[in-house]
PDB file of C-alpha atoms in Angstrom:
ATOM      1  CA  MET A   1     -27.623 -18.364  37.984  1.00 40.00           C
ATOM      2  CA  CYS A   2     -24.372 -17.325  39.726  1.00 40.00           C
ATOM      3  CA  SER A   3     -22.096 -19.932  41.245  1.00 39.00           C
ATOM      4  CA  PRO A   4     -21.677 -19.704  45.105  1.00 37.00           C
ATOM      5  CA  GLU A   5     -18.093 -18.591  44.601  1.00 39.00           C
ATOM      6  CA  ILE A   6     -19.156 -15.655  42.437  1.00 34.00           C
ATOM      7  CA  VAL A   7     -21.912 -14.643  44.851  1.00 34.00           C
ATOM      8  CA  ARG A   8     -19.350 -14.748  47.731  1.00 38.00           C
ATOM      9  CA  LEU A   9     -16.811 -12.629  45.813  1.00 38.00           C
ATOM     10  CA  ALA A  10     -19.361 -10.119  44.606  1.00 38.00           C
ATOM     11  CA  GLY A  11     -20.439  -9.474  48.147  1.00 41.00           C
ATOM     12  CA  SER A  12     -17.044  -9.253  49.666  1.00 41.00           C
ATOM     13  CA  ALA A  13     -14.919  -6.153  50.350  1.00 41.00           C
ATOM     14  CA  GLY A  14     -11.754  -7.756  48.831  1.00 44.00           C
ATOM     15  CA  PRO A  15     -10.489  -7.318  45.341  1.00 46.00           C
ATOM     16  CA  ARG A  16     -12.738  -8.497  42.559  1.00 46.00           C
ATOM     17  CA  PRO A  17     -11.630 -11.371  40.320  1.00 46.00           C
ATOM     18  CA  SER A  18     -10.244 -10.614  36.899  1.00 47.00           C
ATOM     19  CA  ARG A  19     -12.377 -10.588  33.771  1.00 42.00           C
ATOM     20  CA  ARG A  20     -10.574 -13.680  32.561  1.00 42.00           C
ATOM     21  CA  THR A  21     -11.238 -15.526  35.797  1.00 43.00           C
ATOM     22  CA  LEU A  22     -14.923 -14.602  35.762  1.00 38.00           C
ATOM     23  CA  LEU A  23     -15.331 -15.735  32.139  1.00 38.00           C
ATOM     24  CA  GLY A  24     -13.681 -18.995  33.040  1.00 42.00           C
ATOM     25  CA  TRP A  25     -16.197 -19.600  35.885  1.00 40.00           C
ATOM     26  CA  ALA A  26     -19.495 -18.813  34.194  1.00 37.00           C
ATOM     27  CA  GLY A  27     -19.140 -16.902  30.945  1.00 39.00           C
ATOM     28  CA  GLY A  28     -20.419 -13.426  29.975  1.00 39.00           C
ATOM     29  CA  ALA A  29     -23.627 -13.725  31.922  1.00 36.00           C
ATOM     30  CA  ALA A  30     -21.767 -14.077  35.152  1.00 35.00           C
ATOM     31  CA  LEU A  31     -19.636 -11.073  34.398  1.00 32.00           C
ATOM     32  CA  ALA A  32     -22.724  -8.976  33.852  1.00 35.00           C
ATOM     33  CA  ALA A  33     -24.102 -10.090  37.161  1.00 35.00           C
ATOM     34  CA  VAL A  34     -20.920  -9.198  39.068  1.00 31.00           C
ATOM     35  CA  VAL A  35     -20.474  -5.798  37.366  1.00 32.00           C
ATOM     36  CA  PRO A  36     -24.072  -4.359  37.393  1.00 33.00           C
ATOM     37  CA  ALA A  37     -22.899  -0.823  36.537  1.00 36.00           C
ATOM     38  CA  ARG A  38     -22.171  -1.950  32.925  1.00 35.00           C
ATOM     39  CA  ALA A  39     -24.633  -2.966  30.335  1.00 37.00           C
ATOM     40  CA  ALA A  40     -25.279  -6.697  30.229  1.00 41.00           C
ATOM     41  CA  ALA A  41     -24.056  -8.351  27.031  1.00 44.00           C
ATOM     42  CA  ALA A  42     -26.612  -9.961  24.699  1.00 46.00           C
ATOM     43  CA  PRO A  43     -26.358 -13.735  24.648  1.00 53.00           C
ATOM     44  CA  ARG A  44     -24.202 -15.167  21.936  1.00 56.00           C
ATOM     45  CA  THR A  45     -25.942 -16.747  18.934  1.00 61.00           C
ATOM     46  CA  GLY A  46     -22.891 -18.780  17.974  1.00 76.00           C
ATOM     47  CA  GLY A  47     -22.035 -17.009  14.688  1.00 95.00           C
ATOM     48  CA  VAL A  48     -18.581 -15.849  13.585  1.00 98.00           C
ATOM     49  CA  VAL A  49     -18.268 -12.921  11.253  1.00 98.00           C
ATOM     50  CA  ASP A  50     -15.002 -12.183   9.471  1.00 98.00           C
ATOM     51  CA  LEU A  51     -14.198  -8.496   9.691  1.00 98.00           C
ATOM     52  CA  THR A  52     -11.109  -8.819   7.485  1.00 98.00           C
ATOM     53  CA  HIS A  53     -10.675  -7.880   3.843  1.00 98.00           C
ATOM     54  CA  THR A  54      -8.702 -10.465   1.802  1.00 98.00           C
ATOM     55  CA  LEU A  55      -5.158  -9.087   1.457  1.00 97.00           C
ATOM     56  CA  SER A  56      -4.216  -8.947  -2.230  1.00 96.00           C
ATOM     57  CA  PRO A  57      -2.211  -6.682  -4.538  1.00 96.00           C
ATOM     58  CA  GLY A  58      -5.477  -5.095  -5.825  1.00 94.00           C
ATOM     59  CA  LEU A  59      -6.606  -3.844  -2.401  1.00 96.00           C
ATOM     60  CA  PRO A  60      -6.516  -0.090  -1.999  1.00 96.00           C
ATOM     61  CA  VAL A  61      -3.719   1.433   0.131  1.00 96.00           C
ATOM     62  CA  TRP A  62      -3.045   4.836   1.523  1.00 94.00           C
ATOM     63  CA  PRO A  63      -1.904   7.221  -1.293  1.00 92.00           C
ATOM     64  CA  GLY A  64       1.872   6.881  -1.785  1.00 93.00           C
ATOM     65  CA  ASN A  65       2.132   3.342  -0.205  1.00 95.00           C
ATOM     66  CA  PRO A  66       3.008   0.522  -2.547  1.00 96.00           C
ATOM     67  CA  PRO A  67       0.505  -2.297  -2.972  1.00 96.00           C
ATOM     68  CA  MET A  68       1.035  -5.692  -1.460  1.00 97.00           C
ATOM     69  CA  ALA A  69       3.296  -8.029  -3.514  1.00 98.00           C
ATOM     70  CA  MET A  70       3.237 -11.808  -3.739  1.00 97.00           C
ATOM     71  CA  VAL A  71       6.138 -13.590  -5.354  1.00 97.00           C
ATOM     72  CA  PRO A  72       6.179 -17.394  -5.639  1.00 97.00           C
ATOM     73  CA  VAL A  73       9.410 -18.870  -4.320  1.00 98.00           C
ATOM     74  CA  ALA A  74       8.583 -22.610  -4.111  1.00 98.00           C
ATOM     75  CA  TRP A  75       6.416 -24.857  -6.180  1.00 97.00           C
ATOM     76  CA  HIS A  76       4.633 -28.231  -5.529  1.00 98.00           C
ATOM     77  CA  ALA A  77       6.038 -29.579  -8.797  1.00 97.00           C
ATOM     78  CA  VAL A  78       9.579 -28.823  -7.568  1.00 97.00           C
ATOM     79  CA  GLY A  79      10.167 -29.949  -3.982  1.00 95.00           C
ATOM     80  CA  GLY A  80       6.577 -30.779  -3.080  1.00 98.00           C
ATOM     81  CA  PHE A  81       5.674 -27.502  -1.313  1.00 98.00           C
ATOM     82  CA  GLY A  82       4.243 -24.168  -2.422  1.00 98.00           C
ATOM     83  CA  GLN A  83       5.318 -20.835  -0.928  1.00 98.00           C
ATOM     84  CA  PHE A  84       5.202 -17.106  -1.519  1.00 98.00           C
ATOM     85  CA  ALA A  85       7.415 -14.300  -0.431  1.00 98.00           C
ATOM     86  CA  LEU A  86       5.194 -11.495   0.740  1.00 98.00           C
ATOM     87  CA  GLY A  87       5.965  -7.762   0.570  1.00 98.00           C
ATOM     88  CA  TYR A  88       3.812  -5.065   2.091  1.00 98.00           C
ATOM     89  CA  TRP A  89       4.064  -1.963   4.300  1.00 98.00           C
ATOM     90  CA  GLU A  90       2.806  -2.519   7.819  1.00 98.00           C
ATOM     91  CA  HIS A  91      -0.314  -0.507   7.306  1.00 98.00           C
ATOM     92  CA  THR A  92      -1.873  -2.476   4.486  1.00 98.00           C
ATOM     93  CA  GLY A  93      -5.206  -4.142   4.228  1.00 98.00           C
ATOM     94  CA  THR A  94      -7.212  -4.694   7.351  1.00 98.00           C
ATOM     95  CA  HIS A  95      -4.472  -3.723   9.774  1.00 98.00           C
ATOM     96  CA  LEU A  96      -3.683  -2.660  13.342  1.00 98.00           C
ATOM     97  CA  ASP A  97      -2.227   0.698  14.401  1.00 98.00           C
ATOM     98  CA  ALA A  98      -0.072   0.228  17.571  1.00 98.00           C
ATOM     99  CA  PRO A  99       0.581   3.403  19.618  1.00 98.00           C
ATOM    100  CA  ALA A 100       4.093   3.589  18.076  1.00 98.00           C
ATOM    101  CA  HIS A 101       2.577   4.347  14.729  1.00 98.00           C
ATOM    102  CA  ARG A 102       1.818   7.922  15.923  1.00 98.00           C
ATOM    103  CA  ILE A 103       3.738   8.274  19.224  1.00 98.00           C
ATOM    104  CA  ALA A 104       7.574   8.043  19.071  1.00 97.00           C
ATOM    105  CA  ASP A 105       7.898   6.146  22.380  1.00 97.00           C
ATOM    106  CA  GLY A 106       4.498   4.392  22.162  1.00 98.00           C
ATOM    107  CA  ALA A 107       3.906   0.684  22.665  1.00 98.00           C
ATOM    108  CA  THR A 108       4.844  -1.438  19.686  1.00 98.00           C
ATOM    109  CA  THR A 109       2.901  -4.449  18.223  1.00 98.00           C
ATOM    110  CA  ASP A 110       4.834  -6.969  20.449  1.00 98.00           C
ATOM    111  CA  ALA A 111       3.904  -5.023  23.608  1.00 98.00           C
ATOM    112  CA  LEU A 112       0.205  -4.760  23.342  1.00 98.00           C
ATOM    113  CA  ALA A 113      -1.861  -6.134  26.184  1.00 97.00           C
ATOM    114  CA  VAL A 114      -3.390  -9.364  24.906  1.00 97.00           C
ATOM    115  CA  ASP A 115      -6.468  -9.009  27.136  1.00 97.00           C
ATOM    116  CA  ASP A 116      -7.469  -5.946  25.098  1.00 98.00           C
ATOM    117  CA  LEU A 117      -7.412  -7.908  21.816  1.00 98.00           C
ATOM    118  CA  VAL A 118     -10.551  -9.729  22.910  1.00 98.00           C
ATOM    119  CA  ALA A 119     -13.167  -7.178  23.751  1.00 98.00           C
ATOM    120  CA  PRO A 120     -16.863  -6.276  23.682  1.00 98.00           C
ATOM    121  CA  LEU A 121     -17.671  -4.904  20.195  1.00 98.00           C
ATOM    122  CA  VAL A 122     -19.577  -1.647  19.818  1.00 98.00           C
ATOM    123  CA  VAL A 123     -20.646  -0.571  16.258  1.00 98.00           C
ATOM    124  CA  LEU A 124     -21.430   3.043  15.595  1.00 98.00           C
ATOM    125  CA  ASP A 125     -23.380   3.338  12.355  1.00 98.00           C
ATOM    126  CA  ILE A 126     -22.882   6.693  10.526  1.00 98.00           C
ATOM    127  CA  SER A 127     -23.619   5.243   7.048  1.00 98.00           C
ATOM    128  CA  ALA A 128     -26.632   7.497   6.501  1.00 98.00           C
ATOM    129  CA  LYS A 129     -24.668  10.723   6.858  1.00 97.00           C
ATOM    130  CA  ALA A 130     -21.565   9.309   5.161  1.00 98.00           C
ATOM    131  CA  ALA A 131     -23.703   8.580   2.143  1.00 97.00           C
ATOM    132  CA  ASN A 132     -24.220  12.347   1.698  1.00 96.00           C
ATOM    133  CA  ASP A 133     -20.910  13.645   3.145  1.00 97.00           C
ATOM    134  CA  ALA A 134     -17.595  11.926   2.341  1.00 97.00           C
ATOM    135  CA  ASP A 135     -16.001  13.833   5.218  1.00 97.00           C
ATOM    136  CA  ALA A 136     -18.587  12.708   7.838  1.00 98.00           C
ATOM    137  CA  VAL A 137     -17.191  11.927  11.342  1.00 98.00           C
ATOM    138  CA  VAL A 138     -18.272  10.115  14.404  1.00 98.00           C
ATOM    139  CA  THR A 139     -19.128  12.779  16.940  1.00 98.00           C
ATOM    140  CA  VAL A 140     -19.843  12.818  20.702  1.00 98.00           C
ATOM    141  CA  ALA A 141     -23.550  13.183  19.798  1.00 98.00           C
ATOM    142  CA  ASP A 142     -23.355   9.947  17.805  1.00 98.00           C
ATOM    143  CA  ILE A 143     -21.827   8.163  20.810  1.00 98.00           C
ATOM    144  CA  ASP A 144     -24.436   9.499  23.229  1.00 98.00           C
ATOM    145  CA  ARG A 145     -27.196   8.507  20.820  1.00 98.00           C
ATOM    146  CA  TRP A 146     -25.842   4.957  20.815  1.00 98.00           C
ATOM    147  CA  ARG A 147     -25.736   4.935  24.546  1.00 98.00           C
ATOM    148  CA  THR A 148     -29.342   6.115  24.749  1.00 98.00           C
ATOM    149  CA  GLU A 149     -30.452   3.268  22.402  1.00 98.00           C
ATOM    150  CA  HIS A 150     -28.172   0.421  23.591  1.00 98.00           C
ATOM    151  CA  GLY A 151     -26.963   1.285  27.125  1.00 98.00           C
ATOM    152  CA  GLU A 152     -23.525   2.065  28.525  1.00 97.00           C
ATOM    153  CA  ILE A 153     -20.441   1.160  26.432  1.00 98.00           C
ATOM    154  CA  PRO A 154     -18.791  -1.821  28.190  1.00 98.00           C
ATOM    155  CA  ASP A 155     -15.432  -1.270  29.915  1.00 97.00           C
ATOM    156  CA  ARG A 156     -12.410  -1.923  27.648  1.00 98.00           C
ATOM    157  CA  ALA A 157     -14.653  -2.171  24.600  1.00 98.00           C
ATOM    158  CA  PHE A 158     -13.601  -1.982  20.976  1.00 99.00           C
ATOM    159  CA  VAL A 159     -15.610   0.711  19.180  1.00 99.00           C
ATOM    160  CA  ALA A 160     -15.921   0.475  15.455  1.00 99.00           C
ATOM    161  CA  MET A 161     -17.201   3.075  12.987  1.00 98.00           C
ATOM    162  CA  TYR A 162     -19.483   1.625  10.188  1.00 98.00           C
ATOM    163  CA  SER A 163     -19.740   4.045   7.330  1.00 98.00           C
ATOM    164  CA  GLY A 164     -20.600   1.693   4.542  1.00 98.00           C
ATOM    165  CA  TRP A 165     -17.380   2.675   2.819  1.00 97.00           C
ATOM    166  CA  GLU A 166     -16.515  -0.848   1.660  1.00 96.00           C
ATOM    167  CA  GLY A 167     -19.331  -0.609  -0.874  1.00 96.00           C
ATOM    168  CA  ARG A 168     -16.841   1.420  -2.936  1.00 97.00           C
ATOM    169  CA  LEU A 169     -14.271  -1.325  -3.144  1.00 94.00           C
ATOM    170  CA  GLY A 170     -15.468  -2.388  -6.618  1.00 91.00           C
ATOM    171  CA  ASP A 171     -13.931   0.821  -7.835  1.00 93.00           C
ATOM    172  CA  PRO A 172     -10.742   1.460  -5.834  1.00 91.00           C
ATOM    173  CA  SER A 173     -10.538   5.090  -7.004  1.00 93.00           C
ATOM    174  CA  THR A 174     -13.863   5.818  -5.296  1.00 96.00           C
ATOM    175  CA  PHE A 175     -12.673   4.137  -2.141  1.00 96.00           C
ATOM    176  CA  LEU A 176      -9.603   6.347  -1.995  1.00 94.00           C
ATOM    177  CA  ASN A 177     -11.727   9.313  -3.197  1.00 96.00           C
ATOM    178  CA  LEU A 178      -8.920  11.704  -3.976  1.00 96.00           C
ATOM    179  CA  ASP A 179      -9.610  15.331  -4.853  1.00 95.00           C
ATOM    180  CA  ALA A 180      -7.798  17.299  -7.473  1.00 95.00           C
ATOM    181  CA  ARG A 181      -4.986  18.014  -4.979  1.00 94.00           C
ATOM    182  CA  GLY A 182      -4.547  14.340  -4.177  1.00 93.00           C
ATOM    183  CA  VAL A 183      -6.224  14.624  -0.745  1.00 93.00           C
ATOM    184  CA  PRO A 184      -8.355  11.589   0.281  1.00 95.00           C
ATOM    185  CA  HIS A 185     -11.957  12.123   1.416  1.00 97.00           C
ATOM    186  CA  ALA A 186     -13.476   9.401   3.583  1.00 97.00           C
ATOM    187  CA  PRO A 187     -15.306   9.259   6.951  1.00 98.00           C
ATOM    188  CA  GLY A 188     -13.488   8.793  10.274  1.00 98.00           C
ATOM    189  CA  PHE A 189     -13.615   9.710  13.950  1.00 98.00           C
ATOM    190  CA  ALA A 190     -13.660  13.271  15.196  1.00 98.00           C
ATOM    191  CA  ALA A 191     -10.714  13.863  17.656  1.00 98.00           C
ATOM    192  CA  GLU A 192     -13.072  14.914  20.492  1.00 98.00           C
ATOM    193  CA  ALA A 193     -15.159  11.790  19.984  1.00 98.00           C
ATOM    194  CA  VAL A 194     -12.055   9.598  20.463  1.00 98.00           C
ATOM    195  CA  GLU A 195     -11.055  11.598  23.508  1.00 98.00           C
ATOM    196  CA  TYR A 196     -14.561  11.064  24.909  1.00 98.00           C
ATOM    197  CA  LEU A 197     -14.404   7.286  24.252  1.00 98.00           C
ATOM    198  CA  VAL A 198     -11.013   7.081  25.989  1.00 98.00           C
ATOM    199  CA  THR A 199     -11.694   9.309  28.989  1.00 98.00           C
ATOM    200  CA  GLN A 200     -15.366   8.684  29.548  1.00 97.00           C
ATOM    201  CA  CYS A 201     -15.930   5.189  28.265  1.00 98.00           C
ATOM    202  CA  GLY A 202     -12.572   3.499  28.918  1.00 98.00           C
ATOM    203  CA  ILE A 203     -12.250   1.795  25.551  1.00 98.00           C
ATOM    204  CA  ALA A 204      -9.419  -0.497  24.607  1.00 98.00           C
ATOM    205  CA  GLY A 205      -9.400   0.348  20.987  1.00 98.00           C
ATOM    206  CA  ALA A 206     -11.269   1.741  17.954  1.00 99.00           C
ATOM    207  CA  GLY A 207     -11.625   0.782  14.354  1.00 98.00           C
ATOM    208  CA  VAL A 208     -12.932   2.078  10.976  1.00 98.00           C
ATOM    209  CA  ASP A 209     -14.088   0.626   7.631  1.00 98.00           C
ATOM    210  CA  THR A 210     -11.981   3.276   5.860  1.00 98.00           C
ATOM    211  CA  LEU A 211      -8.159   3.715   5.478  1.00 97.00           C
ATOM    212  CA  SER A 212      -7.799   6.055   8.458  1.00 97.00           C
ATOM    213  CA  LEU A 213      -9.074   6.591  11.907  1.00 98.00           C
ATOM    214  CA  ASP A 214      -9.334  10.235  10.994  1.00 98.00           C
ATOM    215  CA  CYS A 215     -11.530  11.758   8.344  1.00 95.00           C
ATOM    216  CA  GLY A 216      -9.301  11.445   5.271  1.00 82.00           C
ATOM    217  CA  ALA A 217      -9.041  15.156   4.764  1.00 85.00           C
ATOM    218  CA  ASP A 218      -7.978  15.946   8.341  1.00 88.00           C
ATOM    219  CA  PRO A 219      -4.428  17.313   8.147  1.00 89.00           C
ATOM    220  CA  ASP A 220      -3.835  17.075  11.894  1.00 93.00           C
ATOM    221  CA  TYR A 221      -4.640  13.354  12.522  1.00 96.00           C
ATOM    222  CA  GLY A 222      -6.369  14.237  15.784  1.00 97.00           C
ATOM    223  CA  ALA A 223      -8.141  10.942  16.085  1.00 98.00           C
ATOM    224  CA  HIS A 224      -4.876   9.011  15.753  1.00 98.00           C
ATOM    225  CA  THR A 225      -3.197  11.209  18.338  1.00 98.00           C
ATOM    226  CA  ALA A 226      -6.083  10.904  20.796  1.00 98.00           C
ATOM    227  CA  LEU A 227      -6.324   7.106  20.527  1.00 98.00           C
ATOM    228  CA  LEU A 228      -2.710   6.072  20.145  1.00 98.00           C
ATOM    229  CA  GLY A 229      -1.476   8.762  22.438  1.00 98.00           C
ATOM    230  CA  ALA A 230      -3.649   7.217  25.155  1.00 98.00           C
ATOM    231  CA  GLY A 231      -1.962   3.860  24.697  1.00 98.00           C
ATOM    232  CA  ARG A 232      -4.933   2.327  22.869  1.00 98.00           C
ATOM    233  CA  TYR A 233      -4.801   0.573  19.503  1.00 98.00           C
ATOM    234  CA  GLY A 234      -6.689   1.104  16.287  1.00 98.00           C
ATOM    235  CA  VAL A 235      -7.745  -1.136  13.399  1.00 98.00           C
ATOM    236  CA  GLU A 236      -8.336   0.339   9.907  1.00 98.00           C
ATOM    237  CA  MET A 237     -10.102  -1.029   6.867  1.00 98.00           C
ATOM    238  CA  LEU A 238     -12.550  -3.380   8.675  1.00 98.00           C
ATOM    239  CA  ALA A 239     -14.994  -5.328   6.656  1.00 98.00           C
ATOM    240  CA  ALA A 240     -18.578  -6.597   7.084  1.00 98.00           C
ATOM    241  CA  LEU A 241     -19.470  -4.373  10.023  1.00 98.00           C
ATOM    242  CA  ALA A 242     -23.090  -4.308   8.700  1.00 98.00           C
ATOM    243  CA  ALA A 243     -23.310  -8.023   9.508  1.00 98.00           C
ATOM    244  CA  VAL A 244     -22.837  -7.619  13.266  1.00 98.00           C
ATOM    245  CA  PRO A 245     -25.151  -6.098  15.796  1.00 98.00           C
ATOM    246  CA  PRO A 246     -24.600  -2.632  17.378  1.00 98.00           C
ATOM    247  CA  SER A 247     -23.886  -4.275  20.690  1.00 98.00           C
ATOM    248  CA  GLY A 248     -23.542  -7.655  22.264  1.00 98.00           C
ATOM    249  CA  ALA A 249     -20.768  -9.172  19.984  1.00 98.00           C
ATOM    250  CA  THR A 250     -17.182  -9.867  20.989  1.00 98.00           C
ATOM    251  CA  VAL A 251     -14.270  -8.912  18.711  1.00 98.00           C
ATOM    252  CA  VAL A 252     -11.060 -10.932  18.453  1.00 98.00           C
ATOM    253  CA  VAL A 253      -8.174  -9.040  16.901  1.00 98.00           C
ATOM    254  CA  GLY A 254      -5.436 -11.372  15.670  1.00 98.00           C
ATOM    255  CA  ALA A 255      -2.754  -8.705  16.057  1.00 96.00           C
ATOM    256  CA  PRO A 256       0.712  -9.007  14.472  1.00 97.00           C
ATOM    257  CA  LYS A 257       3.605  -9.504  16.878  1.00 98.00           C
ATOM    258  CA  HIS A 258       6.886  -8.433  15.336  1.00 98.00           C
ATOM    259  CA  ALA A 259       9.512  -6.724  17.482  1.00 98.00           C
ATOM    260  CA  GLY A 260       9.276  -2.949  17.410  1.00 98.00           C
ATOM    261  CA  GLY A 261       6.390  -2.859  14.934  1.00 98.00           C
ATOM    262  CA  THR A 262       4.106   0.085  14.510  1.00 98.00           C
ATOM    263  CA  GLY A 263       1.231  -2.115  13.156  1.00 98.00           C
ATOM    264  CA  GLY A 264       0.507  -4.736  10.612  1.00 98.00           C
ATOM    265  CA  PRO A 265      -2.140  -6.718   8.804  1.00 98.00           C
ATOM    266  CA  CYS A 266      -4.399  -8.605  11.162  1.00 98.00           C
ATOM    267  CA  ARG A 267      -7.339 -11.083  11.122  1.00 98.00           C
ATOM    268  CA  VAL A 268     -10.326  -9.652  12.904  1.00 98.00           C
ATOM    269  CA  LEU A 269     -13.348 -11.763  13.919  1.00 98.00           C
ATOM    270  CA  ALA A 270     -16.630 -10.926  15.578  1.00 98.00           C
ATOM    271  CA  LEU A 271     -18.282 -13.550  17.685  1.00 98.00           C
ATOM    272  CA  THR A 272     -22.056 -12.850  17.726  1.00 96.00           C
TER     273      THR A 272
END
């Protein structure tokens, strides 16, 4: 049931309240009632799924990047506290791509809109075709198929590709999947699919369970350009996407916030 204040505002000609205000009044159900043009979110079941791989020196990285390093610099036996010095390139592990990663004057990690880091989660499952084609991509047809089955993609959603690629992590060489020329082969988004998500669906960000938003063999990085060039953010190397529903969950991206950053490791949670 809507509160009287929500009913009054929904019927008025004035500006609508912000998403944050609506959620504060009555939660996601109230938002669905005020914005009927968008698909209603499924009720939360109260679960939290960690979509983050544990960052470690053994985690695969993009070819040519060094692995993460951990150096102990303080010990409990000497001084009472333990501490490591950490060394890693920004785009290591489950990590965020800020627009500045691809666009010279794009927004950096410290300038991302925090409202977009908590978003409706949409999961596009292409694992069946990825099992037979390492260069499989999310297409516009895949997106339209999801919309037919689950309804409209919510405004400012985070759309994640699930390819099942993390099943290869037991053997990092198969996760990288380099050919004889050293070119990686792994699923990603087609550039036109990302353009469609940005222009037609108004997404806030997109993610993949592989090392790149693009198909690994794409030399043009069209998906990166389409997403980051539109001021949206990406998250690469997501985990456990099979454990969340195709729609109805909320993603929380614990983005890094270092001045001028192009990205960085992040903690990503799905609230189901």
